[in-house]
Coordinates of C-alpha atoms and ligand atoms in Angstrom, one line a residue:
M1 CA -2.0 14.6 39.6
T2 CA -2.4 11.8 42.8
T3 CA 0.7 10.5 43.6
M4 CA 0.6 7.0 45.6
S5 CA 1.8 6.7 48.8
D6 CA 0.8 2.8 48.0
A7 CA 3.7 1.5 46.6
R8 CA 1.6 -1.3 46.0
R9 CA 0.5 1.1 43.0
G10 CA 3.5 1.5 40.1
L11 CA 2.5 4.6 38.4
P12 CA 1.8 8.1 39.7
L13 CA -2.3 8.4 38.9
T14 CA -3.3 11.4 37.7
S15 CA -7.4 10.6 38.1
S16 CA -7.7 10.7 41.5
R17 CA -10.9 8.2 41.0
I18 CA -8.7 5.4 42.1
E19 CA -11.7 3.5 43.9
K20 CA -13.0 3.5 40.2
I21 CA -9.5 1.9 37.9
F22 CA -9.5 -1.1 40.7
P23 CA -12.3 -1.2 42.2
K24 CA -12.3 -4.0 45.3
L25 CA -16.1 -6.5 44.0
T26 CA -18.0 -7.6 46.7
P27 CA -18.4 -10.9 47.1
A28 CA -22.0 -11.9 45.6
Q29 CA -20.5 -10.2 42.2
I30 CA -16.8 -12.5 42.7
S31 CA -19.1 -15.7 42.1
R32 CA -21.9 -14.5 39.3
I33 CA -17.9 -13.9 37.6
A34 CA -17.1 -17.3 38.4
A35 CA -20.5 -18.7 37.4
H36 CA -18.7 -17.6 33.4
G37 CA -15.4 -18.8 33.9
H38 CA -13.4 -21.5 36.5
V39 CA -12.1 -21.3 39.3
R40 CA -7.8 -22.5 39.4
S41 CA -4.5 -22.4 41.1
V42 CA -1.8 -20.1 40.2
L43 CA 2.2 -20.8 42.0
F44 CA 4.5 -18.3 43.3
G45 CA 6.2 -16.8 40.5
E46 CA 4.3 -17.5 37.8
V47 CA 3.2 -15.9 35.0
L48 CA -0.3 -15.2 33.5
I49 CA -0.3 -12.8 30.8
E50 CA 2.9 -12.4 29.2
Q51 CA 4.1 -9.1 27.6
G52 CA 1.9 -9.5 23.7
D53 CA -0.2 -12.8 24.1
K54 CA -2.8 -11.8 22.2
A55 CA -6.7 -11.9 23.8
V56 CA -5.7 -13.1 26.8
P57 CA -7.7 -13.8 30.0
F58 CA -9.4 -12.0 32.6
F59 CA -8.7 -13.4 35.8
V60 CA -9.9 -12.0 39.4
V61 CA -7.8 -12.7 42.4
I62 CA -9.4 -14.5 45.5
N63 CA -6.2 -15.0 48.3
V64 CA -3.1 -14.5 45.3
E65 CA -1.5 -11.4 44.7
I66 CA -0.8 -10.3 40.7
E67 CA 2.2 -7.5 39.9
I68 CA 1.4 -6.2 36.4
V69 CA 4.8 -4.9 35.5
R70 CA 6.1 -3.0 32.6
P71 CA 9.1 -5.1 30.9
C72 CA 11.2 -3.0 29.1
G73 CA 15.2 -5.5 28.1
A74 CA 15.4 -6.4 31.3
R75 CA 14.2 -4.4 33.2
E76 CA 10.6 -4.5 34.4
T77 CA 8.5 -1.4 35.9
L78 CA 5.6 -2.0 38.2
V79 CA 2.3 -1.1 36.9
T80 CA 0.7 -1.9 40.5
V81 CA -0.3 -5.0 42.8
H82 CA -3.8 -6.5 42.2
D83 CA -4.8 -8.4 45.6
S84 CA -8.2 -10.3 47.1
G85 CA -11.0 -8.8 45.5
E86 CA -9.5 -7.1 42.3
F87 CA -9.4 -8.2 39.0
T88 CA -6.6 -7.9 35.6
G89 CA -7.5 -5.9 32.4
E90 CA -7.4 -3.1 30.7
V91 CA -9.0 -2.2 27.2
N92 CA -7.4 -4.8 24.9
M93 CA -9.7 -7.5 27.0
L94 CA -11.9 -6.1 24.4
S95 CA -10.4 -5.8 22.0
G96 CA -8.3 -8.9 22.5
R97 CA -5.2 -6.9 21.0
R98 CA -1.9 -7.5 22.7
S99 CA -1.1 -7.2 25.9
L100 CA 0.7 -4.4 27.3
V101 CA 2.4 -5.4 30.7
R102 CA 3.0 -8.8 32.1
A103 CA 0.8 -10.4 34.9
R104 CA 2.8 -12.2 37.2
A105 CA 1.9 -13.9 41.1
I106 CA 3.3 -12.8 43.7
K107 CA 1.7 -15.6 46.4
P108 CA 0.8 -18.7 45.8
G109 CA -3.2 -18.9 46.1
K110 CA -6.6 -19.0 43.4
V111 CA -8.2 -17.0 40.8
I112 CA -10.5 -16.9 38.4
E113 CA -10.0 -17.0 35.4
L114 CA -12.3 -16.4 32.1
G115 CA -11.2 -16.9 28.4
H116 CA -11.6 -13.9 25.9
Q117 CA -15.3 -14.7 24.8
Q118 CA -16.4 -15.9 28.3
M119 CA -14.3 -12.6 30.0
L120 CA -17.2 -10.4 26.3
A121 CA -20.5 -12.3 27.6
L122 CA -19.6 -11.3 30.8
V123 CA -19.7 -6.9 30.1
Q124 CA -22.7 -8.0 27.6
T125 CA -25.2 -9.5 29.6
D126 CA -24.5 -8.4 33.3
A127 CA -25.0 -4.8 33.2
E128 CA -23.4 -4.1 37.2
L129 CA -20.5 -6.1 36.3
G130 CA -19.8 -4.4 32.6
D131 CA -20.5 -0.6 34.0
I132 CA -17.5 -1.2 36.5
L133 CA -14.9 -3.1 34.2
M134 CA -16.1 -1.2 31.4
R135 CA -15.0 2.2 33.2
A136 CA -12.4 0.6 34.9
F137 CA -10.3 -1.0 31.9
I138 CA -11.2 2.5 30.0
L139 CA -8.7 4.4 32.8
R140 CA -6.4 2.0 33.3
R141 CA -5.3 2.4 29.6
V142 CA -5.4 6.6 29.9
E143 CA -3.2 6.1 33.0
L144 CA -1.4 3.7 30.3
I145 CA -1.2 6.5 27.8
S146 CA -1.0 9.9 30.5
A147 CA 2.4 7.6 31.7
G148 CA 3.6 6.7 28.1
V149 CA 3.3 2.8 29.4
G150 CA 3.5 1.0 26.2
D151 CA 4.7 -1.4 24.0
I152 CA 6.6 1.0 21.7
I153 CA 8.7 4.6 21.7
L154 CA 8.3 6.6 19.5
V155 CA 12.5 8.9 18.4
G156 CA 10.9 11.6 16.4
S157 CA 11.0 15.5 15.3
A158 CA 8.8 17.6 16.4
Y159 CA 9.4 19.9 13.0
S160 CA 8.6 16.8 10.9
T161 CA 5.2 15.9 9.7
S162 CA 5.9 12.1 9.8
T163 CA 6.5 12.3 13.1
H164 CA 3.6 14.5 13.6
R165 CA 1.5 11.8 11.4
I166 CA 2.8 8.8 13.5
K167 CA 2.4 10.5 17.4
D168 CA -1.8 11.4 16.1
F169 CA -2.5 7.5 14.9
L170 CA -1.1 6.5 18.0
M171 CA -3.1 8.7 20.1
R172 CA -6.4 8.4 18.3
N173 CA -5.7 4.6 18.2
G174 CA -5.7 4.8 22.1
H175 CA -2.4 2.8 22.0
P176 CA 0.0 4.1 24.5
Y177 CA 3.6 4.5 23.9
S178 CA 6.9 6.6 25.1
Y179 CA 8.4 9.5 22.9
I180 CA 11.8 10.6 22.7
D181 CA 12.0 14.0 20.2
L182 CA 15.9 14.5 18.3
E183 CA 16.5 18.3 19.2
H184 CA 16.0 17.4 22.9
D185 CA 17.6 14.5 24.0
S186 CA 20.6 13.3 24.6
D187 CA 21.0 10.4 24.8
V188 CA 19.3 9.4 21.6
Q189 CA 21.6 9.0 19.9
N190 CA 22.7 5.6 22.1
L191 CA 19.5 4.2 21.3
L192 CA 19.6 5.0 17.6
D193 CA 23.0 2.8 17.1
S194 CA 21.5 -0.2 18.9
F195 CA 18.8 -1.1 16.4
K196 CA 21.5 0.8 13.8
V197 CA 19.5 3.4 12.5
S198 CA 21.4 6.7 11.8
A199 CA 19.0 10.5 13.4
S200 CA 18.5 10.8 9.3
E201 CA 16.3 7.9 8.7
T202 CA 14.0 9.1 12.0
P203 CA 10.7 8.8 12.5
V204 CA 11.4 5.2 13.8
L205 CA 8.7 3.2 15.7
I206 CA 10.3 0.6 17.8
C207 CA 8.3 -1.8 18.9
R208 CA 8.3 -4.2 21.6
G209 CA 11.9 -3.8 21.8
Q210 CA 12.6 -5.7 19.2
L211 CA 12.1 -4.0 15.7
A212 CA 13.0 -0.8 14.6
L213 CA 10.4 0.8 11.9
R214 CA 11.8 3.4 9.7
N215 CA 9.0 6.2 9.0
P216 CA 6.6 3.7 9.3
S217 CA 3.0 3.9 7.2
N218 CA -0.2 3.4 9.8
Q219 CA -0.2 0.0 8.2
E220 CA 2.9 -1.1 9.6
I221 CA 2.3 0.2 12.8
A222 CA -1.0 -1.7 13.5
D223 CA 0.4 -5.4 11.7
C224 CA 3.7 -4.8 14.2
L225 CA 1.5 -3.8 17.3
G226 CA -0.7 -7.0 16.2
F227 CA -3.6 -4.3 15.3
N228 CA -5.2 -6.8 13.1
E229 CA -4.0 -10.0 14.3
S230 CA -6.9 -12.4 16.6
I231 CA -9.4 -11.1 13.6
D232 CA -11.0 -13.4 11.4
Q233 CA -10.8 -12.6 8.6
T234 CA -11.0 -16.1 6.7
Q235 CA -15.1 -15.6 7.6
I236 CA -18.5 -13.9 5.4
R237 CA -19.0 -11.3 8.0
D238 CA -23.1 -10.5 7.5
L239 CA -22.5 -6.3 7.2
V240 CA -18.9 -5.4 6.5
V241 CA -18.7 -1.5 7.8
I242 CA -15.6 0.3 5.6
G243 CA -15.2 4.3 7.9
A244 CA -15.2 4.4 11.2
G245 CA -16.4 7.4 11.3
P246 CA -19.6 8.4 13.8
S247 CA -21.6 6.9 11.0
G248 CA -19.6 4.1 10.6
L249 CA -19.1 2.9 14.7
A250 CA -22.7 4.4 15.4
A251 CA -24.0 0.7 12.5
A252 CA -21.3 -0.9 13.8
V253 CA -22.6 -0.4 18.0
Y254 CA -26.4 -1.6 16.7
G255 CA -25.6 -3.8 14.5
A256 CA -23.2 -5.9 16.6
S257 CA -25.7 -5.3 19.3
E258 CA -28.6 -6.1 17.4
G259 CA -26.8 -10.1 16.6
L260 CA -25.7 -9.1 13.5
D261 CA -21.1 -11.0 13.0
V262 CA -19.6 -6.9 12.0
L263 CA -16.6 -6.2 10.6
A264 CA -16.1 -2.7 11.0
L265 CA -12.8 -1.1 8.3
E266 CA -10.7 2.1 9.2
T267 CA -7.5 3.0 7.4
G268 CA -6.2 5.9 9.8
S269 CA -8.1 5.8 13.6
P270 CA -11.7 5.7 15.1
G271 CA -13.7 8.6 15.0
G272 CA -13.7 9.8 10.8
Q273 CA -13.6 13.8 10.7
A274 CA -14.9 14.2 13.6
G275 CA -12.1 12.5 16.1
S276 CA -9.8 15.9 14.6
S277 CA -12.5 18.0 17.2
S278 CA -11.3 19.6 19.8
R279 CA -14.6 19.7 21.5
I280 CA -18.4 18.6 19.8
E281 CA -20.8 20.7 21.2
N282 CA -24.4 19.6 19.9
Y283 CA -24.2 16.7 20.2
L284 CA -27.0 15.1 22.5
G285 CA -26.5 13.9 25.6
F286 CA -22.6 16.2 26.6
P287 CA -24.4 19.3 27.9
T288 CA -20.5 20.6 29.4
G289 CA -19.4 18.8 25.0
I290 CA -16.9 16.7 24.9
S291 CA -14.0 15.8 22.3
G292 CA -13.8 14.2 19.1
Q293 CA -11.3 11.5 20.5
E294 CA -13.5 10.9 23.2
L295 CA -16.7 9.8 22.0
A296 CA -14.6 8.2 19.4
S297 CA -12.9 6.2 21.9
R298 CA -15.7 5.2 23.4
A299 CA -18.0 4.3 20.3
S300 CA -15.1 1.8 19.4
L301 CA -15.5 0.0 22.8
Q302 CA -19.1 0.3 22.5
A303 CA -19.0 -1.8 19.1
Q304 CA -16.1 -4.1 20.7
K305 CA -18.6 -5.0 23.9
F306 CA -20.9 -5.8 21.8
G307 CA -18.7 -8.2 19.8
A308 CA -17.2 -5.7 17.0
D309 CA -14.5 -6.2 15.3
M310 CA -12.0 -2.6 14.3
F311 CA -9.8 -3.8 11.7
I312 CA -7.3 -1.0 11.1
A313 CA -6.8 -1.1 7.1
K314 CA -8.0 0.4 4.0
A315 CA -10.0 -1.0 1.7
S316 CA -9.0 -0.7 -2.1
R317 CA -11.5 -1.9 -4.2
L318 CA -15.7 -3.5 -3.5
T319 CA -16.1 -6.6 -6.1
C320 CA -20.3 -6.3 -7.1
D321 CA -20.1 -8.4 -9.7
R322 CA -20.9 -11.5 -7.6
K323 CA -22.7 -12.3 -4.6
P324 CA -21.1 -12.4 -1.4
Y325 CA -19.8 -9.3 -2.1
I326 CA -16.2 -9.3 -1.2
I327 CA -13.9 -6.0 0.1
E328 CA -10.6 -6.0 -1.3
L329 CA -8.0 -4.8 1.3
E330 CA -4.7 -2.6 0.2
N331 CA -2.2 -4.8 1.3
G332 CA -4.5 -7.8 -0.4
A333 CA -6.2 -9.5 1.2
R334 CA -10.1 -10.0 0.8
I335 CA -12.9 -9.9 3.1
S336 CA -16.9 -11.0 2.2
T337 CA -19.3 -10.7 3.2
R338 CA -23.6 -10.4 2.5
T339 CA -24.0 -6.5 3.1
V340 CA -22.1 -3.5 3.1
L341 CA -22.2 -0.1 4.8
I342 CA -20.0 2.9 3.5
A343 CA -18.7 5.6 5.5
T344 CA -16.1 7.0 4.1
G345 CA -16.7 10.5 4.4
A346 CA -14.8 13.0 3.1
Q347 CA -10.9 14.6 2.8
Y348 CA -9.7 17.8 3.8
R349 CA -9.0 20.5 1.3
K350 CA -6.7 21.0 0.7
L351 CA -5.4 25.3 -0.4
P352 CA -3.5 25.1 -3.4
L353 CA -0.5 26.2 -2.9
E354 CA 3.0 24.5 -4.1
D355 CA 5.0 24.8 -1.1
L356 CA 1.9 23.9 1.5
F357 CA 2.7 19.4 1.6
R358 CA 5.9 20.4 3.7
F359 CA 4.3 21.8 5.6
E360 CA 1.5 19.9 7.0
G361 CA 1.9 18.8 11.0
A362 CA 5.1 21.3 10.9
G363 CA 2.8 24.1 11.4
V364 CA 0.1 23.3 8.7
Y365 CA -3.3 21.5 10.8
Y366 CA -6.3 19.8 9.4
G367 CA -7.7 19.3 12.9
A368 CA -7.6 21.4 16.1
T369 CA -6.8 19.3 19.2
F370 CA -5.3 20.0 22.4
M371 CA -2.2 18.1 20.8
E372 CA -2.6 21.6 17.5
A373 CA -3.2 23.5 21.3
Q374 CA 0.1 22.9 22.6
L375 CA 2.2 23.3 19.9
C376 CA 1.0 26.6 19.2
S377 CA 0.3 28.3 23.0
G378 CA 0.5 32.1 23.3
E379 CA 1.0 32.5 19.8
E380 CA -1.0 34.2 16.8
V381 CA -2.0 31.3 14.9
I382 CA -4.6 31.5 11.3
V383 CA -7.9 29.6 10.7
V384 CA -8.7 28.9 7.0
G385 CA -12.9 29.1 6.5
G386 CA -15.6 30.2 7.7
G387 CA -17.9 27.2 8.1
N388 CA -18.8 25.2 11.0
S389 CA -15.2 23.4 11.4
G390 CA -13.3 27.0 11.3
G391 CA -15.4 28.5 13.7
Q392 CA -14.7 26.3 16.0
A393 CA -11.2 25.6 15.5
A394 CA -11.9 30.1 16.0
V395 CA -13.0 29.8 19.3
F396 CA -11.2 26.6 20.7
L397 CA -7.7 28.5 19.7
A398 CA -8.6 32.0 21.2
Q399 CA -8.0 30.8 24.7
T400 CA -4.6 28.9 24.8
A401 CA -3.2 31.1 21.5
K402 CA -1.6 34.6 21.6
R403 CA -4.5 36.1 18.1
V404 CA -6.7 34.0 16.0
H405 CA -6.8 35.1 12.4
M406 CA -9.9 33.7 10.7
L407 CA -9.2 33.9 7.2
V408 CA -12.4 34.1 5.2
R409 CA -12.6 34.1 1.0
S410 CA -16.0 35.4 0.8
T411 CA -17.4 38.8 3.1
G412 CA -18.5 36.8 6.0
L413 CA -19.0 33.7 7.4
A414 CA -20.8 31.4 6.2
A415 CA -24.4 31.8 6.2
S416 CA -24.2 27.9 7.4
M417 CA -22.4 28.7 10.6
S418 CA -24.8 27.7 14.1
R419 CA -25.7 31.2 15.8
Y420 CA -23.9 29.8 19.0
L421 CA -20.8 30.2 16.7
I422 CA -21.1 33.4 15.4
R423 CA -21.9 35.1 18.8
R424 CA -18.9 33.3 20.4
I425 CA -16.5 34.5 17.9
E426 CA -17.8 38.5 17.0
N427 CA -17.2 38.2 21.8
T428 CA -13.8 37.1 21.6
S429 CA -11.0 40.3 21.2
T430 CA -8.6 37.7 20.3
I431 CA -10.4 36.7 16.9
T432 CA -10.0 38.6 14.6
L433 CA -11.7 37.7 11.1
R434 CA -10.6 39.4 7.6
P435 CA -13.6 38.4 4.9
Q436 CA -12.1 38.2 1.6
T437 CA -8.3 37.5 2.3
E438 CA -6.5 34.2 0.7
I439 CA -3.4 32.7 1.6
V440 CA -1.2 33.4 -1.2
A441 CA 2.2 31.9 -0.1
V442 CA 4.0 30.2 2.3
E443 CA 7.2 29.9 3.4
G444 CA 10.1 28.1 6.4
G445 CA 12.7 25.8 6.6
N446 CA 11.8 22.4 8.8
H447 CA 9.0 24.7 9.6
L448 CA 6.8 27.0 9.0
N449 CA 7.6 30.7 9.5
S450 CA 5.8 32.8 7.7
V451 CA 3.0 33.6 5.5
Y452 CA 1.2 35.9 2.6
W453 CA -1.7 37.0 3.0
R454 CA -3.8 39.1 0.3
N455 CA -6.8 40.7 0.8
S456 CA -9.0 40.5 -3.0
Q457 CA -10.8 43.4 -2.5
T458 CA -7.6 46.0 -2.0
G459 CA -5.6 44.3 -3.9
Q460 CA -2.8 45.0 -0.8
T461 CA -0.8 41.0 -0.4
E462 CA 1.3 41.6 3.4
K463 CA 3.7 39.6 4.7
H464 CA 3.1 38.4 8.7
E465 CA 5.6 35.4 10.8
I466 CA 2.9 33.1 11.8
R467 CA 4.0 29.6 12.2
H468 CA 0.6 28.1 12.8
I469 CA -2.6 27.3 9.8
F470 CA -5.3 25.3 10.5
V471 CA -6.8 24.7 7.5
M472 CA -10.7 24.3 7.4
T473 CA -11.9 24.7 4.2
G474 CA -14.0 21.1 3.7
A475 CA -14.0 18.2 2.5
D476 CA -14.5 15.7 -1.2
P477 CA -16.1 12.6 -1.0
N478 CA -14.4 9.3 0.2
T479 CA -15.6 7.3 -3.0
G480 CA -13.0 7.2 -5.5
W481 CA -12.3 3.7 -4.2
L482 CA -15.7 1.7 -5.7
D483 CA -15.1 1.8 -9.6
G484 CA -17.9 3.0 -10.6
C485 CA -19.4 0.2 -7.9
V486 CA -22.5 2.3 -7.4
M487 CA -24.7 5.3 -9.1
L488 CA -22.7 8.7 -7.8
D489 CA -23.6 11.9 -7.6
S490 CA -22.1 15.3 -9.8
K491 CA -20.0 15.5 -6.8
G492 CA -18.8 11.7 -6.5
F493 CA -21.0 11.4 -3.3
I494 CA -23.8 8.0 -2.6
K495 CA -26.8 8.3 -4.3
T496 CA -29.2 6.0 -1.7
G497 CA -32.9 5.2 -1.5
S498 CA -35.1 7.7 -3.8
D499 CA -32.7 9.7 -5.0
L500 CA -31.9 7.3 -7.6
S501 CA -34.1 7.7 -10.0
P502 CA -35.4 5.5 -12.9
E503 CA -33.0 5.6 -14.6
N504 CA -30.2 5.5 -12.4
L505 CA -30.9 2.3 -11.4
S506 CA -31.8 1.1 -14.7
A507 CA -28.5 2.1 -16.1
A508 CA -27.3 0.3 -12.8
G509 CA -28.3 -3.0 -13.5
W510 CA -31.0 -3.1 -10.3
P511 CA -32.0 -6.5 -10.5
L512 CA -35.2 -6.4 -8.1
T513 CA -38.7 -6.1 -8.1
R514 CA -38.5 -3.3 -4.6
Q515 CA -37.4 0.5 -4.8
P516 CA -34.3 0.7 -2.7
Y517 CA -34.8 1.1 1.2
L518 CA -32.8 4.6 2.4
L519 CA -29.8 4.9 2.5
E520 CA -29.4 1.8 0.4
T521 CA -27.2 2.2 -2.8
S522 CA -28.1 0.8 -6.6
L523 CA -26.4 -2.3 -5.6
P524 CA -28.6 -4.1 -3.1
G525 CA -27.7 -5.2 -0.1
V526 CA -24.7 -2.2 -0.4
F527 CA -25.5 1.6 1.8
A528 CA -23.7 4.3 2.7
A529 CA -24.5 7.0 5.3
G530 CA -22.9 10.0 6.7
D531 CA -20.8 12.5 5.0
V532 CA -20.1 10.8 1.9
R533 CA -23.7 10.0 1.3
G534 CA -25.2 12.8 -1.3
G535 CA -27.6 15.3 0.6
S536 CA -26.7 14.0 4.2
I537 CA -26.7 16.7 6.5
K538 CA -23.0 16.8 7.6
R539 CA -22.7 17.0 11.1
V540 CA -22.0 14.0 14.0
A541 CA -26.0 13.6 15.5
S542 CA -26.9 12.7 11.3
G543 CA -24.0 10.2 10.5
V544 CA -24.7 8.4 13.6
G545 CA -28.5 8.0 13.3
E546 CA -27.7 6.8 9.6
G547 CA -25.3 4.5 10.3
S548 CA -28.0 3.1 12.9
V549 CA -30.3 3.7 10.9
A550 CA -28.9 1.7 8.0
I551 CA -28.8 -1.5 10.5
S552 CA -32.8 -2.2 10.5
F553 CA -32.9 -2.3 6.4
V554 CA -28.9 -4.7 6.6
H555 CA -31.6 -7.4 9.1
K556 CA -34.1 -7.0 6.0
V557 CA -31.4 -7.8 3.8
L558 CA -30.3 -10.8 5.5
Q559 CA -33.9 -12.2 5.0
E560 CA -34.6 -11.6 1.1
Ligands
FAD1 C1 -12.7 19.4 12.7 C2 -13.9 19.2 12.6 C3 -14.4 19.6 13.8 C4 -15.9 19.3 13.5 N1 -17.1 19.6 14.4 C5 -18.4 18.9 14.1 C6 -19.7 19.3 16.0 O1 -19.0 19.9 16.2 N2 -20.5 18.7 15.7 C7 -21.1 18.3 14.5 O2 -22.0 17.8 15.0 N3 -20.2 17.9 13.5 C8 -18.8 17.9 13.7 N4 -17.9 17.8 12.2 C9 -18.7 17.6 10.9 C10 -18.6 16.0 11.7 O3 -16.9 15.9 11.6 C11 -18.8 15.2 9.9 O4 -19.9 15.9 9.1 C12 -18.2 13.6 10.9 O5 -17.4 13.2 10.9 C13 -18.9 12.3 9.2 O6 -18.9 11.2 9.7 P1 -18.7 10.5 8.8 O7 -18.0 8.6 10.4 O8 -19.7 9.7 8.1 O9 -17.1 10.1 8.5 P2 -15.8 10.9 8.7 O10 -15.6 10.9 9.3 O11 -15.1 11.3 7.7 O12 -15.3 9.1 8.9 C14 -15.3 8.4 7.8 C15 -13.7 7.9 8.2 O13 -13.7 6.2 6.9 C16 -12.4 6.3 6.8 N5 -11.5 5.2 5.7 C17 -11.6 5.9 4.2 N6 -11.6 6.0 2.9 C18 -11.6 4.3 3.5 C19 -11.4 3.8 3.0 N7 -10.9 3.6 1.3 N8 -10.9 1.9 4.3 C20 -11.7 2.8 4.8 N9 -11.8 3.0 5.5 C21 -11.7 4.6 5.0 C22 -11.4 7.4 6.8 O14 -10.3 7.5 8.0 C23 -12.4 8.1 8.2 O15 -12.3 7.7 9.7 C24 -17.2 18.4 12.3 C25 -16.1 18.1 11.5 C26 -14.3 18.8 11.6 C27 -13.4 18.2 10.4

């Protein structure tokens, strides 16, 4: 960690790339920025941005000093001071979400000011400045996350499933927060008392020091943090993408970059299943691998940079008997659109064990990221499933766990598992492959503490004191909400393009003389991409490919 000697930087930085986090712009760069906005005077003490402001302006310092602070009640924590040639902002600049900090002039003088839309136009049109600004915004957000500098405090317990869910939602949405653990923090009761909350009502999310939300849903957290506030819900969109996994994110990036008015709906956090992958090693262009979360947050920013709106909400119904199509959201809102891309992916299959849900997030996990790896470091763990995701999880966890027991129902690893993974599993001495073995029971209090597994060949059941199970047994398509609007195959995946037989099309009432385009469903102008599509290859790259290819057919439909 680099602790900055310069007292003007308030936070200890985790990155040594200070010149990339706080770059100094050259006079030529500053004059190019000035062409997008206007120069104005600021007074001593003037608050340029208040914590909680939406779609905040962007400032380049000409000759003032701007301090960035995190207000917390009457106290302020210094984040940094910007002086000549520096600029304000972090990733909220692109999304238009509420500001996490306050910006105040501590020396009067002049600044260049750009509105939110002017700022987006700048990063879209000036490649050199776009690069400098985007990199600084992302690195600044990383620093805010690692320092826990945000506008919310989560009070919870490491043993609570809901605490784990909320942490996961915040982490995967890239929102910084402070965390107070009930078991370890003696001062927590005073904080809870001040919001008239009892310990039994935790987890509690304290939102901008004002509101205490008891065990909030993802939607309530998104509403409280104003994730969706800057998004116009009344306009008719060119394209609504439902699901922001790799397929949906690719569609949002390509669609928005090609001038379409795109809104992407996501019920959880951008990245989908891929977002829960600890390391994706087979995605083109990342020879040392990339974590699913990093890939997702980059793609999500890229989509927003091109002007796509990212809306955190669940699509609960598609009104498909009239045009424009209407997507109804779980909270009752309705969004109209000329075309739709369904990229809702698939859902993890659970083990058929009565008590399993009690331990979800408290010993039972469906993804193996650094967060989970920390929780079980030095302990024995179980990975269930012999496919690619099981293999990856086993190899990843073996780096920190004492032993990884890989349980598979069949006689060996799945034929579909990549060769490189099979070799790694074979060469890792801390991974024990247990074929023909299934978990038959789990036990524990607040946390899982023992597992019974049975070998179907010997019929023997054994009890093991293992506190962590990673369930990697595949997924079912998220298509239940479509309610008959599009033709599905026998497993519930969406049929598209040439997979739709003449009988399918006549049963669906296909109204056009042309056949459905590649990736088009039985409903004209409604496309499907990625894992939710019947016959798709369940990979990040193929999802990304399908999401981007779908855009060329969206253009055709919009011209019909
Ligand atoms: C642990 C793990 C590791 C993996 N590792 C790799 C790998 O290394 N390489 C590789 O190529 N593939 C990997 N995969 C597979 C890959 O992640 C998937 O094929 C890919 O994520 C599919 O992308 P998708 O966008 O089609 O769907 P998903 O990733 O499933 O995304 C769908 C999104 O839609 C959202 N959604 C669902 N319903 C709704 C609704 N009603 N309203 C709004 N939003 C909704 C979901 O919340 C989700 O975010 C891995 C998968 C897992 C689980």
